[in-house]
Coordinates of C-alpha atoms in Angstrom, one line a residue:
M1 CA -0.5 103.7 25.3
P2 CA 2.8 105.5 24.4
A3 CA 4.7 105.9 27.7
A4 CA 4.7 109.6 27.3
R5 CA 0.6 109.6 27.6
R6 CA 0.5 107.4 30.5
T7 CA 3.2 109.4 32.2
L8 CA 0.7 112.5 31.9
L9 CA -2.4 110.1 32.9
L10 CA -0.5 109.0 36.1
T11 CA 0.7 112.7 37.2
C12 CA -3.0 114.0 36.7
V13 CA -4.4 111.0 38.9
L14 CA -2.0 111.8 41.5
T15 CA -2.7 115.5 41.4
L16 CA -6.4 114.8 41.8
L17 CA -5.7 112.3 44.8
G18 CA -3.6 115.0 46.6
S19 CA -6.0 117.7 46.4
L20 CA -8.8 115.4 47.7
L21 CA -6.4 114.2 50.8
M22 CA -5.8 118.3 51.3
A23 CA -9.7 118.7 51.3
C24 CA -10.3 116.1 53.7
S25 CA -7.6 117.4 56.1
A26 CA -9.5 120.5 56.6
L27 CA -12.8 119.2 57.7
P28 CA -13.7 119.7 60.9
N29 CA -14.0 117.7 63.8
I30 CA -17.4 116.1 64.4
S31 CA -19.4 114.4 66.7
V32 CA -21.3 111.1 66.4
N33 CA -24.4 112.8 64.5
G34 CA -22.2 115.4 62.6
T35 CA -22.7 118.4 64.8
P36 CA -19.2 120.3 65.3
I37 CA -17.7 119.7 68.7
T38 CA -15.3 122.6 68.6
N39 CA -14.7 125.5 65.6
S40 CA -12.0 124.9 63.0
Q41 CA -9.5 126.9 64.7
N42 CA -9.5 124.8 67.7
S43 CA -9.9 121.3 66.0
A44 CA -6.5 122.1 64.8
N45 CA -4.8 122.3 68.6
G46 CA -5.2 118.7 69.5
S47 CA -4.9 119.3 73.3
D48 CA -8.5 121.2 73.0
Q49 CA -9.7 117.9 73.0
Q50 CA -7.7 115.9 75.2
L51 CA -10.2 113.7 77.2
N52 CA -10.5 113.5 81.1
V53 CA -8.2 117.0 81.9
W54 CA -10.1 120.1 83.2
Q55 CA -9.0 123.2 81.2
T56 CA -9.6 126.5 82.8
V57 CA -11.4 128.9 80.0
S58 CA -12.1 132.0 82.5
P59 CA -12.3 132.3 86.1
G60 CA -14.6 129.8 87.9
I61 CA -15.1 127.9 84.8
E62 CA -13.6 124.8 83.7
L63 CA -14.2 122.4 80.3
R64 CA -13.8 118.7 80.2
Y65 CA -14.4 116.1 77.5
E66 CA -15.2 112.7 78.3
R67 CA -15.8 109.5 76.1
W68 CA -18.5 107.6 77.8
K69 CA -20.0 104.3 76.6
G70 CA -23.7 103.1 77.6
P71 CA -24.8 99.7 78.5
S72 CA -26.1 99.3 75.0
N73 CA -22.2 100.0 73.6
N74 CA -23.3 103.3 72.3
E75 CA -20.7 105.9 72.7
D76 CA -20.0 109.7 72.9
T77 CA -17.7 112.4 73.4
M78 CA -19.2 114.4 76.5
V79 CA -18.8 118.1 76.7
I80 CA -18.6 119.0 80.3
V81 CA -18.6 122.5 82.0
R82 CA -18.1 122.8 85.9
M83 CA -18.7 126.3 87.3
N84 CA -18.2 127.8 90.6
P85 CA -21.2 129.4 91.8
V86 CA -20.0 132.1 93.5
Q87 CA -18.2 133.3 90.6
I88 CA -20.4 133.4 87.8
H89 CA -23.5 135.2 86.8
L90 CA -26.6 132.8 85.7
S91 CA -29.3 134.1 83.9
V92 CA -32.5 132.6 82.2
H93 CA -33.5 134.3 79.1
Y94 CA -36.9 133.6 77.1
Q95 CA -38.3 134.6 74.0
P96 CA -41.3 132.8 72.5
T97 CA -41.8 135.1 69.2
Q98 CA -38.5 135.0 68.7
P99 CA -36.5 132.2 69.1
L100 CA -33.0 131.9 68.4
S101 CA -30.0 129.7 67.8
V102 CA -27.1 128.9 70.3
R103 CA -24.9 131.5 68.3
E104 CA -28.0 134.0 68.2
W105 CA -28.5 133.8 71.8
T106 CA -24.7 134.1 72.6
K107 CA -24.3 137.4 70.6
E108 CA -27.4 139.0 72.3
T109 CA -26.4 137.8 75.8
G110 CA -22.7 138.0 75.9
A111 CA -22.8 134.6 77.5
H112 CA -19.5 132.9 78.2
V113 CA -21.4 129.5 78.4
L114 CA -24.6 129.1 77.0
I115 CA -27.1 126.0 76.9
N116 CA -31.0 125.2 75.8
G117 CA -33.3 125.1 78.9
G118 CA -36.3 123.2 79.9
Y119 CA -39.3 122.0 77.6
F120 CA -41.3 124.2 75.7
D121 CA -44.5 123.3 73.8
N122 CA -45.4 124.0 70.3
N123 CA -46.4 127.7 71.2
N124 CA -42.9 128.2 72.5
H125 CA -44.2 128.3 76.1
P126 CA -42.5 126.5 78.9
T127 CA -44.4 123.4 80.1
G128 CA -43.4 124.6 83.6
L129 CA -42.3 127.6 85.9
L130 CA -39.9 129.8 84.0
V131 CA -38.5 132.9 85.4
S132 CA -36.6 135.5 83.4
N133 CA -35.3 138.6 85.4
G134 CA -38.0 138.4 88.0
E135 CA -40.6 137.8 85.3
A136 CA -42.6 134.7 85.6
H137 CA -44.2 132.6 83.2
G138 CA -46.1 129.4 83.4
Q139 CA -46.9 127.3 86.1
S140 CA -44.6 124.9 88.4
Y141 CA -44.6 121.0 88.2
S142 CA -46.0 119.6 91.1
A143 CA -44.7 116.4 92.7
F144 CA -42.1 115.7 89.9
G145 CA -38.9 117.1 87.7
G146 CA -36.7 119.7 89.1
M147 CA -35.8 123.4 88.8
L148 CA -32.7 125.2 88.3
S149 CA -33.1 128.8 90.0
V150 CA -31.5 132.0 91.0
D151 CA -33.0 133.5 94.2
S152 CA -32.7 137.3 95.3
Q153 CA -29.5 137.0 96.7
G154 CA -27.9 135.5 94.0
N155 CA -27.8 131.9 95.1
I156 CA -27.7 129.0 92.4
R157 CA -29.7 126.0 93.4
L158 CA -30.8 122.6 91.8
R159 CA -33.5 121.0 93.3
S160 CA -36.2 118.3 93.0
L161 CA -39.5 119.4 92.9
S162 CA -41.2 116.1 94.6
A163 CA -38.4 116.5 97.6
H164 CA -38.5 120.4 97.6
P165 CA -41.7 121.7 96.1
Y166 CA -41.9 125.4 94.6
D167 CA -43.4 127.9 97.0
P168 CA -44.3 131.1 95.2
D169 CA -45.7 132.8 98.9
N170 CA -42.3 132.3 100.2
E171 CA -40.0 132.3 97.3
Q172 CA -38.7 135.3 95.1
L173 CA -36.7 133.6 92.5
Q174 CA -34.9 135.9 89.9
Q175 CA -34.2 133.0 87.4
A176 CA -35.5 129.6 87.0
T177 CA -36.4 126.8 84.6
Q178 CA -38.0 123.7 85.0
S179 CA -37.4 120.2 83.5
S180 CA -37.9 116.6 84.0
P181 CA -36.9 113.8 84.9
M182 CA -34.3 114.2 88.1
M183 CA -31.6 111.7 87.4
I184 CA -29.5 112.1 90.3
E185 CA -31.0 112.8 94.0
N186 CA -28.7 113.1 97.1
G187 CA -25.9 111.6 95.3
Q188 CA -28.0 108.5 94.1
R189 CA -29.7 107.5 90.8
T190 CA -33.4 108.0 90.8
Q191 CA -36.1 105.8 89.2
F192 CA -38.5 106.8 86.5
N193 CA -40.3 105.6 83.9
A194 CA -38.8 106.5 80.2
N195 CA -38.8 104.8 76.7
G196 CA -36.0 103.3 75.1
A197 CA -35.4 106.0 72.6
T198 CA -31.7 107.4 72.3
E199 CA -31.3 111.2 72.2
R200 CA -29.1 114.1 72.4
R201 CA -28.8 115.3 76.0
T202 CA -28.7 118.3 78.1
I203 CA -28.0 117.9 81.7
V204 CA -27.5 120.4 84.3
A205 CA -26.1 119.1 87.8
Q206 CA -24.7 119.9 91.0
D207 CA -21.6 117.9 92.7
K208 CA -20.9 117.1 96.2
Q209 CA -18.8 120.3 96.4
G210 CA -21.6 122.5 95.3
R211 CA -20.1 123.2 91.7
L212 CA -22.7 123.8 88.8
L213 CA -22.3 121.5 86.0
F214 CA -23.5 121.5 82.3
I215 CA -23.1 118.2 80.5
I216 CA -23.9 117.6 76.8
S217 CA -24.0 114.7 74.5
S218 CA -24.6 115.7 70.9
G219 CA -24.9 112.3 69.3
V220 CA -27.8 110.4 69.3
S221 CA -26.4 108.0 71.4
F222 CA -27.9 107.5 75.1
S223 CA -31.4 106.8 76.3
L224 CA -32.6 108.6 79.5
D225 CA -32.2 105.6 81.7
E226 CA -28.5 105.2 79.9
T227 CA -27.7 108.7 80.8
A228 CA -29.0 108.3 84.5
D229 CA -26.7 105.2 85.0
L230 CA -23.5 107.3 83.2
L231 CA -24.2 110.3 85.2
A232 CA -24.1 108.0 88.7
S233 CA -21.2 106.0 87.5
S234 CA -19.0 108.9 86.4
D235 CA -16.6 110.4 88.4
L236 CA -17.8 113.8 88.8
S237 CA -19.1 113.5 92.2
L238 CA -22.7 114.4 91.3
Q239 CA -25.3 115.5 94.2
T240 CA -27.9 116.3 91.8
A241 CA -29.0 116.3 88.2
L242 CA -31.8 117.1 86.1
N243 CA -32.7 116.3 82.6
L244 CA -33.1 119.4 80.4
D245 CA -34.9 119.5 76.9
G246 CA -32.6 117.5 74.4
G247 CA -33.0 115.9 71.1
A248 CA -33.2 118.8 68.5
S249 CA -33.1 121.4 71.6
T250 CA -29.7 120.3 72.7
G251 CA -27.3 123.1 72.5
I252 CA -24.2 124.4 74.1
Y253 CA -21.4 127.3 73.5
V254 CA -18.4 128.0 75.3
K255 CA -15.5 131.0 75.1
D256 CA -12.8 131.8 77.0
S257 CA -12.0 134.9 79.0
A258 CA -10.3 136.1 76.0
N259 CA -13.7 135.6 73.8
N260 CA -12.2 132.4 72.0
E261 CA -14.8 130.5 71.0
K262 CA -13.9 127.0 72.5
V263 CA -17.2 125.0 71.9
T264 CA -20.1 125.6 69.8
I265 CA -23.1 122.8 69.4
D266 CA -25.8 124.3 67.9
A267 CA -29.3 123.3 68.4
I268 CA -31.3 122.0 65.3
T269 CA -34.3 124.1 66.5
A270 CA -34.4 127.5 67.2
L271 CA -34.7 128.3 71.0
P272 CA -37.2 130.2 73.2
I273 CA -35.7 129.2 76.3
V274 CA -31.9 129.3 77.3
V275 CA -29.4 129.4 80.1
A276 CA -26.5 132.0 80.3
V277 CA -23.6 132.3 82.2
K278 CA -21.2 135.1 82.6

């Protein structure tokens, strides 16, 4: 092959390789299962994903990433949001006939933080009690599971329904979603029966200082038992923790006080139930 032709061929190959490398550098940061952890704008800023550091994203709301490794050696980057309950407004939203994506729910509610709620059936009806802006749907779980609620005074509470059953005659709830199992009660890891399947996970918790936490694992990494073990051994000082709907339902959105998107992990399925924080 003539030298000039070899030079031209080499130049073409190098140009093609350069284009491919530039394309690869533009790929978004992704979690284990390919779900974007942050948008492309924030992915360009490495400090946004610095591990084990609380970032204040708006008054009373902090964001943190932690790398967790389970007993089976599966790993995932956890998205953790910690909130001061006296500085936020929490609401439960329910649209059984018009379920939405996390992004769509965020636009509709104007939430600063939004996650999926409790379990629902094939008709998008809650499997337990749900209260949205004072309107109740479904029937409360009895002697199992837990409930995240807001009373008529605006007090946010996360509780075990075994230890503290719902009393419809004496409770005036404005917001509520129920799920199971309870994973942490009184600061201790609970015992429950569950299969060993790994899934995406959504957890709501309260720490020993009374702060509310949303904890998300977007990788198909941990079983329910592994998740409970990791919660109990974490440095989050958890007093109570409840497993919400997971798998295809797991999703979270976080934006800062300037409306800059910080985290979006969309659910795989459309959601009839979400929990929104402003």
